[in-house]
Coordinates of N, CA, C and O in Angstrom, one line a residue:
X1 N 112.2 117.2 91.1 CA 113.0 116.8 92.2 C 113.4 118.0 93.0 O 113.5 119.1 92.6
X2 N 113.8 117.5 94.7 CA 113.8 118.5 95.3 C 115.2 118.2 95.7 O 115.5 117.0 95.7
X3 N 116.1 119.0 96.0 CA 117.4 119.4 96.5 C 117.3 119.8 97.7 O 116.5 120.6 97.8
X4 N 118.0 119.6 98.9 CA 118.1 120.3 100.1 C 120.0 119.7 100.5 O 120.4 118.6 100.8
X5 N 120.4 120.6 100.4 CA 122.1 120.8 100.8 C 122.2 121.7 101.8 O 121.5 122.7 101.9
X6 N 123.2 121.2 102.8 CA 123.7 122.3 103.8 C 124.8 121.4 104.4 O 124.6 120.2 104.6
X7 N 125.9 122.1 104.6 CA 127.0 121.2 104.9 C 127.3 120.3 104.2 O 127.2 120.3 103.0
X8 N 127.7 119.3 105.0 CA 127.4 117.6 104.7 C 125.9 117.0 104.3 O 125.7 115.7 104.1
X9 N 125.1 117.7 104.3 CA 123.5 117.5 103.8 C 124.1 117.7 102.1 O 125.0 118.3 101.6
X10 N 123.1 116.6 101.7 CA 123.1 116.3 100.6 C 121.8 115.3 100.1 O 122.1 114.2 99.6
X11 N 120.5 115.7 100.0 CA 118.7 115.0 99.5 C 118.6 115.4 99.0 O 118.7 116.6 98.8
X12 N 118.0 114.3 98.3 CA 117.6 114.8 96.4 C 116.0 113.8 97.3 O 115.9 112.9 98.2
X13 N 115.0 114.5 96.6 CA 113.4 113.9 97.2 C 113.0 113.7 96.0 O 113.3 114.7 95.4
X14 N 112.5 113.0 95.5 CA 111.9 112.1 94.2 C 110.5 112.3 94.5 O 110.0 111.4 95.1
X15 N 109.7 113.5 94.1 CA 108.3 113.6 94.4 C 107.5 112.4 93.7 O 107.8 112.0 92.6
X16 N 106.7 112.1 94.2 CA 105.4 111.1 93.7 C 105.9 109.5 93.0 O 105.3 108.7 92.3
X17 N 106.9 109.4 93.3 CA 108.0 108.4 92.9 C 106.8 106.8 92.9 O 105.9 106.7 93.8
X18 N 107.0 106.1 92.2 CA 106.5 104.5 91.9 C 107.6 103.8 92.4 O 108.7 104.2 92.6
X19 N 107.0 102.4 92.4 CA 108.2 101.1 92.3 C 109.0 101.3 91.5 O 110.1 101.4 92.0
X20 N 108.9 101.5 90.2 CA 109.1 101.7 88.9 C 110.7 102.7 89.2 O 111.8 102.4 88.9
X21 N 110.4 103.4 89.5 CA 111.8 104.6 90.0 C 112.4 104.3 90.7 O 113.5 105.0 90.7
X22 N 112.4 103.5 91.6 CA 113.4 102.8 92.7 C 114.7 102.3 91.7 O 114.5 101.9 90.6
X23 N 115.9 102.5 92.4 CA 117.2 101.6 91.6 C 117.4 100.6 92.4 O 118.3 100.4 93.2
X24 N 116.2 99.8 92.0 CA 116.2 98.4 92.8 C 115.3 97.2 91.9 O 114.1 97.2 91.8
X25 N 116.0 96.2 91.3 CA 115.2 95.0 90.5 C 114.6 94.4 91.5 O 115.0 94.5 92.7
X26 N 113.3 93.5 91.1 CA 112.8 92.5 92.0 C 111.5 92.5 93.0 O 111.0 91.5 93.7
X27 N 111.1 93.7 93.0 CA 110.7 94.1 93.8 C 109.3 94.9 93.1 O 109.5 95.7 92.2
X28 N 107.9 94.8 93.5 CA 106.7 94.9 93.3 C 106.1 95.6 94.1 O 106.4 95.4 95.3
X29 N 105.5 96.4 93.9 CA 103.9 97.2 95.2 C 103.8 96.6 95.7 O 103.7 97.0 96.8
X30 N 103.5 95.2 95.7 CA 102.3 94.3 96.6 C 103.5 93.6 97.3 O 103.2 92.7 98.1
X31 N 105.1 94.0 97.0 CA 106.0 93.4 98.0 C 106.2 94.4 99.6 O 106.8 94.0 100.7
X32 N 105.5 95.6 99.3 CA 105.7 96.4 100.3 C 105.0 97.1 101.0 O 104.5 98.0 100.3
X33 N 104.6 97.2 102.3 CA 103.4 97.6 103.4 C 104.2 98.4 104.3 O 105.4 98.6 104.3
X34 N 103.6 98.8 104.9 CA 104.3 99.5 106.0 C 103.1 99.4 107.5 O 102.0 99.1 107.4
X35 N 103.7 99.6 108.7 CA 102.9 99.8 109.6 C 102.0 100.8 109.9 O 100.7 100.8 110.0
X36 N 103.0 101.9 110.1 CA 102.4 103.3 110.8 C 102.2 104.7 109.4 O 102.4 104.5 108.2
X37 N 102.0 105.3 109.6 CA 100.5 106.4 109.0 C 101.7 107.9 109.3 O 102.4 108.3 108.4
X38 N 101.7 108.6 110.5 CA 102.7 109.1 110.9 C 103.9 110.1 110.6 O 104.9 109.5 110.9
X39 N 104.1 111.2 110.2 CA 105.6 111.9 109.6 C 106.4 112.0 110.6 O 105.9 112.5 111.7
X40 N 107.3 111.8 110.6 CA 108.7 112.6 111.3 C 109.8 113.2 110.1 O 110.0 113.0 108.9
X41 N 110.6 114.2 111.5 CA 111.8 114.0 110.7 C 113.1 113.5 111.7 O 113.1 113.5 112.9
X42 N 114.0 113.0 111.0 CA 115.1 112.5 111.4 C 115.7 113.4 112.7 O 115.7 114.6 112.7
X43 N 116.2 112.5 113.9 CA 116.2 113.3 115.2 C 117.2 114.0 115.0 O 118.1 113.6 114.2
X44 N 117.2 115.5 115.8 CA 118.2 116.9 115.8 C 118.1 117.2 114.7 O 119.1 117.7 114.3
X45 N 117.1 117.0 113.4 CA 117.1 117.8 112.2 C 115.9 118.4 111.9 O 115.0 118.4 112.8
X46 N 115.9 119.1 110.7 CA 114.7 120.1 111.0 C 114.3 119.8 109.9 O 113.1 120.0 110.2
X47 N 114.2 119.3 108.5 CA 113.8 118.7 107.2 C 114.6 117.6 107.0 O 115.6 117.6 107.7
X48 N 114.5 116.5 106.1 CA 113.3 116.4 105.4 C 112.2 115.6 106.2 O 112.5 115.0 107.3
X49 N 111.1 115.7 105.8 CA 109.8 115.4 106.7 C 109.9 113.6 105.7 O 110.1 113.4 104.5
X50 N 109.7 112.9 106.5 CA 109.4 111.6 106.2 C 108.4 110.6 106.6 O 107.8 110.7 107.7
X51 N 108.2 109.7 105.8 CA 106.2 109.0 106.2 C 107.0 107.7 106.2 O 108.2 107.5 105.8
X52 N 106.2 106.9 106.5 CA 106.0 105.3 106.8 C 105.4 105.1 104.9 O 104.4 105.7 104.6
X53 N 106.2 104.2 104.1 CA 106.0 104.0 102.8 C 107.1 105.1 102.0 O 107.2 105.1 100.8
X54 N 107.8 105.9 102.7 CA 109.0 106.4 101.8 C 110.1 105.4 101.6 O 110.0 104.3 102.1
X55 N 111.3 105.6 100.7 CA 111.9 104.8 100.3 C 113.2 105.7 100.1 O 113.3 106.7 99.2
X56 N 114.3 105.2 101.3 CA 115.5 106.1 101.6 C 116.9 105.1 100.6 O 116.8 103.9 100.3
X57 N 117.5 105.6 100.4 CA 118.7 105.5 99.2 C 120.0 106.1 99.7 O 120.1 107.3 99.6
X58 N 120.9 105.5 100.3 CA 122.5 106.1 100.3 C 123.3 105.6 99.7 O 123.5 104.4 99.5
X59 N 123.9 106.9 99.0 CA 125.1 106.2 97.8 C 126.1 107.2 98.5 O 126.0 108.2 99.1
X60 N 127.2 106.4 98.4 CA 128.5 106.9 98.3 C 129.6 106.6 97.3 O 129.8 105.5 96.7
X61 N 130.2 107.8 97.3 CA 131.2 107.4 95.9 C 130.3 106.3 94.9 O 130.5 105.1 94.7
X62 N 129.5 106.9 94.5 CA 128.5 106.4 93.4 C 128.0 104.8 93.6 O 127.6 104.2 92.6
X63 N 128.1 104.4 94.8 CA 127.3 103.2 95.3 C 126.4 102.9 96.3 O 126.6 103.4 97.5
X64 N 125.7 102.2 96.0 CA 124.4 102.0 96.9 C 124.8 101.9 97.7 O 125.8 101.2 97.3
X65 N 125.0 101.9 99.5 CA 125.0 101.5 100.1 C 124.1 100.6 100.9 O 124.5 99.6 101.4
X66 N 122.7 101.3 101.1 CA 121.5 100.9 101.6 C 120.5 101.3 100.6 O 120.7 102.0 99.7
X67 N 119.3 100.6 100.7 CA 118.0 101.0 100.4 C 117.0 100.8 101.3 O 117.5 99.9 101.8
X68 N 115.8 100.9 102.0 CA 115.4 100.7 102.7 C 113.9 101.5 102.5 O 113.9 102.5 101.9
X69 N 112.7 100.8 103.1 CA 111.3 101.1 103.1 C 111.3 101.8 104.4 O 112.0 101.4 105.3
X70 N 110.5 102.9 104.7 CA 110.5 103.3 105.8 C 109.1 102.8 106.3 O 108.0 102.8 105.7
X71 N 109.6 102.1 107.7 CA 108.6 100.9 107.8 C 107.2 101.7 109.1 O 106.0 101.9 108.9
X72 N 107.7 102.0 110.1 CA 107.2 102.6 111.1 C 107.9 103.4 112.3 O 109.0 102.8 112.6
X73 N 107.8 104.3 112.9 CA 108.5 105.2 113.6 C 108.3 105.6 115.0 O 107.5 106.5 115.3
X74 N 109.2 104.8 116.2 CA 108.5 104.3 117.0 C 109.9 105.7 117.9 O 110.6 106.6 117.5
X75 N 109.6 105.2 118.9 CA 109.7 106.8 120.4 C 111.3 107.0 120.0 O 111.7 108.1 119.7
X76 N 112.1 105.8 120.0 CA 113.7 105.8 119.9 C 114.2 105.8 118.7 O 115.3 106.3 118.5
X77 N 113.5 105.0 117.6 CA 113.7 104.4 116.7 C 113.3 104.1 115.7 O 112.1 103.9 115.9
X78 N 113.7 103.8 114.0 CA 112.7 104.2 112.8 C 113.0 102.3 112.6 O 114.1 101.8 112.6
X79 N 111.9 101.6 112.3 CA 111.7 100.8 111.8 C 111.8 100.7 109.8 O 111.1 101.3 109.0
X80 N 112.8 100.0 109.4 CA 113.3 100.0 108.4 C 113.4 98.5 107.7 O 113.8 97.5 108.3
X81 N 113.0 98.6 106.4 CA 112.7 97.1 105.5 C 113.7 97.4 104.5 O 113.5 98.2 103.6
X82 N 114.9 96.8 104.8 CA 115.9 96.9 103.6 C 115.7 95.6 102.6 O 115.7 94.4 102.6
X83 N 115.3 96.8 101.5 CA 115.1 96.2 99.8 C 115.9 95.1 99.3 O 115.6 94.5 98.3
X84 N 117.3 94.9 100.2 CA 117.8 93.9 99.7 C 117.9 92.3 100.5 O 118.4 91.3 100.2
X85 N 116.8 92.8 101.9 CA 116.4 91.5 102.5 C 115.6 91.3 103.1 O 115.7 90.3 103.9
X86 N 114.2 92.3 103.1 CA 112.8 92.4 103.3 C 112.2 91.8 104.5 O 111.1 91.3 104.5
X87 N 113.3 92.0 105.8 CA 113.4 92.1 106.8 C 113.2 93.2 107.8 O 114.1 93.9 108.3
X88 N 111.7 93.3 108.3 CA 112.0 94.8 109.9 C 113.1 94.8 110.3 O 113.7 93.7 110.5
X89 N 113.8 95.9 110.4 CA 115.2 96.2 111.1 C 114.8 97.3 111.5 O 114.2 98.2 110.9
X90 N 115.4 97.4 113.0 CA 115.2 98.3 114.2 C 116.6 99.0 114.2 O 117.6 98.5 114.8
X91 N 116.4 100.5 113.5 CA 118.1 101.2 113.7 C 117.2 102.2 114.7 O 116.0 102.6 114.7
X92 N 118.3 102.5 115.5 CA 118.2 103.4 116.6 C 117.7 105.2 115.8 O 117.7 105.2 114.6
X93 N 117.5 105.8 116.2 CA 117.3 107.1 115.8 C 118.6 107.8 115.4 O 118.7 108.5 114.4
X94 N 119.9 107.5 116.4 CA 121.1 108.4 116.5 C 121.7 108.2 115.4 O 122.5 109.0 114.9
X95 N 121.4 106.7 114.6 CA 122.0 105.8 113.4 C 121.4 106.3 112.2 O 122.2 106.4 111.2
X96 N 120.0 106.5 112.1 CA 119.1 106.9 111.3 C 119.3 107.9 110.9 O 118.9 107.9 109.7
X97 N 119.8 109.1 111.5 CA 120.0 110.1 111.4 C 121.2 110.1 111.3 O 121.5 110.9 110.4
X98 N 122.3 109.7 111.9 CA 124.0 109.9 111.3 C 124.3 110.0 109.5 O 125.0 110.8 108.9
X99 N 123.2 108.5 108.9 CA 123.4 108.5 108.1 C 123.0 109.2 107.2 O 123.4 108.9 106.0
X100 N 122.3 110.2 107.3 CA 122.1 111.7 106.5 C 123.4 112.4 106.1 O 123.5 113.1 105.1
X101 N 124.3 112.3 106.8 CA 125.4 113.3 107.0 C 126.8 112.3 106.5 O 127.9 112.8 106.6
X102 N 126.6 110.7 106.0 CA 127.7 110.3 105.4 C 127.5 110.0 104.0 O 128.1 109.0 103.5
X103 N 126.7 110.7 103.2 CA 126.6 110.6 101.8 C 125.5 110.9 101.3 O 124.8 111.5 102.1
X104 N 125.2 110.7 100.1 CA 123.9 111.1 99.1 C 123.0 110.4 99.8 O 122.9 109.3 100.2
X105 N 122.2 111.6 99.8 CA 120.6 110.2 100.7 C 119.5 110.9 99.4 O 119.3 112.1 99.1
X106 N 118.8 109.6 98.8 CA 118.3 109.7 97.8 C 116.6 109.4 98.4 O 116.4 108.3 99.1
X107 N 115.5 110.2 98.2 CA 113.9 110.0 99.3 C 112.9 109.4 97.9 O 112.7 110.4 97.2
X108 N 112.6 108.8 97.6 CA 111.7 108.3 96.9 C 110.1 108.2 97.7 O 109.5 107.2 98.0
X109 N 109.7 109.8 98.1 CA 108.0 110.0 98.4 C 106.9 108.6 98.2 O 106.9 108.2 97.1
X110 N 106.0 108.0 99.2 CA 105.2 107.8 98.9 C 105.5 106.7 97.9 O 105.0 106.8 96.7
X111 N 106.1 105.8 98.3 CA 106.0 104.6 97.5 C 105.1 103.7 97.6 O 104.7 103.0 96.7
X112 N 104.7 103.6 98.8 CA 103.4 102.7 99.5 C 102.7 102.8 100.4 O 103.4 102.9 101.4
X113 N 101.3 103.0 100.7 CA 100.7 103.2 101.8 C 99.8 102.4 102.2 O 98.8 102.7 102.8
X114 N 100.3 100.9 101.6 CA 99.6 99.5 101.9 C 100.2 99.3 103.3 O 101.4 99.5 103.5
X115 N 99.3 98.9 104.3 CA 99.6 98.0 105.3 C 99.2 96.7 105.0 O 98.4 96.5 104.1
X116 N 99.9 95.5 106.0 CA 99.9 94.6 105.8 C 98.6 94.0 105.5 O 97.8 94.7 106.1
X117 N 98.0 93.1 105.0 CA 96.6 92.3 104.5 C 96.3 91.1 105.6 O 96.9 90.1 105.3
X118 N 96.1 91.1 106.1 CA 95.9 89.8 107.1 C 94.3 89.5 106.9 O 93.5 90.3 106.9
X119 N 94.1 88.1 106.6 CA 92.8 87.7 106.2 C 92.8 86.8 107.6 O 93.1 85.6 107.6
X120 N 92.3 87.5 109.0 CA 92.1 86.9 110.2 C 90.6 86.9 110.2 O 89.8 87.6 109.5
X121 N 90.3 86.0 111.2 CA 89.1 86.2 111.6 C 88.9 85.3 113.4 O 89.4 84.2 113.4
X122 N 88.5 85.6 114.1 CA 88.8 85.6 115.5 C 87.3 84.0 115.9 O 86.1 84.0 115.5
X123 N 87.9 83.0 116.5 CA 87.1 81.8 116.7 C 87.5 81.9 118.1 O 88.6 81.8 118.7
X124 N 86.1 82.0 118.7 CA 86.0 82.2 120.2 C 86.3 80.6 120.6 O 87.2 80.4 121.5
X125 N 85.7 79.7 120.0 CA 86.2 78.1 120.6 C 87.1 77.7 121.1 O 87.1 77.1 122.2
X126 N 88.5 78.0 120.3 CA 89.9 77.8 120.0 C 90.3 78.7 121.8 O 91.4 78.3 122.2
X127 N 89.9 79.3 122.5 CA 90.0 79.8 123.7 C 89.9 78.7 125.1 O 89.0 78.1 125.7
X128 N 90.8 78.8 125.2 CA 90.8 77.5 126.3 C 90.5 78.7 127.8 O 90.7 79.9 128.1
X129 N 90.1 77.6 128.5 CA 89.2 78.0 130.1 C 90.0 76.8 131.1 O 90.6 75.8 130.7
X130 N 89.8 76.9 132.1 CA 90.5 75.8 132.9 C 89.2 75.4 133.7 O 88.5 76.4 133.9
X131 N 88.8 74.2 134.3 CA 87.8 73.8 134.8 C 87.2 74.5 135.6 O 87.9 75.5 135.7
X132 N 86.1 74.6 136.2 CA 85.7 75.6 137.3 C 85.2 74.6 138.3 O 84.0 74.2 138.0
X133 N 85.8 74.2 139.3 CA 85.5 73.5 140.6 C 85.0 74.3 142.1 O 85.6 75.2 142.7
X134 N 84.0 73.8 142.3 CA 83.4 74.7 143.8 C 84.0 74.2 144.6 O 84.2 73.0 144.5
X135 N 84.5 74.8 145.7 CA 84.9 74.7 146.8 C 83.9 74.4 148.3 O 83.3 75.2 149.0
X136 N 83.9 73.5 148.4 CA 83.3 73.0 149.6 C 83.4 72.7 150.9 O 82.5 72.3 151.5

């Protein structure tokens, strides 16, 4: 495990972490996908580097507050799947990043790098056209 403290910084990084390691019941590999491929790190900070399939943890005074999948990471804002209602949720960057600095933030590496499964397949038929009448 990795430590990174400074100030009010306080990440503990859980290298190579499974489902299995999460402090979370209920919850399966095949319950979690992510969109984007991608690293950032959290805006005005300079570590920790984070991917789309990490799995973020704030405890305070020794309680969970959040858990959350890191879903995809878009221009303003980190798309986030909180483990306790497996819902996309859109927190702003300024948010994403505050909460580094109000408690234990716990990184569980590379928990998934399934994207979604979609068994599509594309039927040109189903395409509607509107009549074509000449003009005379």
């Amino acid at each position: 495990m990795q430590r990174i403290q400074s100030g009010r910084l306080d990440i503990m990084i859980h290298g190579e972490a499974t489902v299995e390691d999460l402090p979370v019941d209920g919850i399966s590999a095949e319950d979690l996908t992510v969109a984007g491929v991608e690293s950032f790190t959290p805006s005005n900070m300079s570590e920790p580097k984070l991917y789309p399939g990490d799995v973020i943890v704030g405890v305070t005074d020794g309680e969970i507050e959040f858990a959350e999948l890191i879903y995809d990471k878009l221009d303003d804002a980190v798309l986030v799947v909180p483990l306790d209602s497996g819902s996309v949720t859109y927190v702003e960057d300024s948010v994403f990043t505050k909460r580094f600095y109000q408690g234990e933030i716990h990184i569980y590496d590379d928990i998934t790098r399934a994207t979604a499964d979609w068994d599509t397949e594309f039927v040109e038929s189903r395409i509607e056209r509107p009549e074509i009448s000449r003009a005379r």
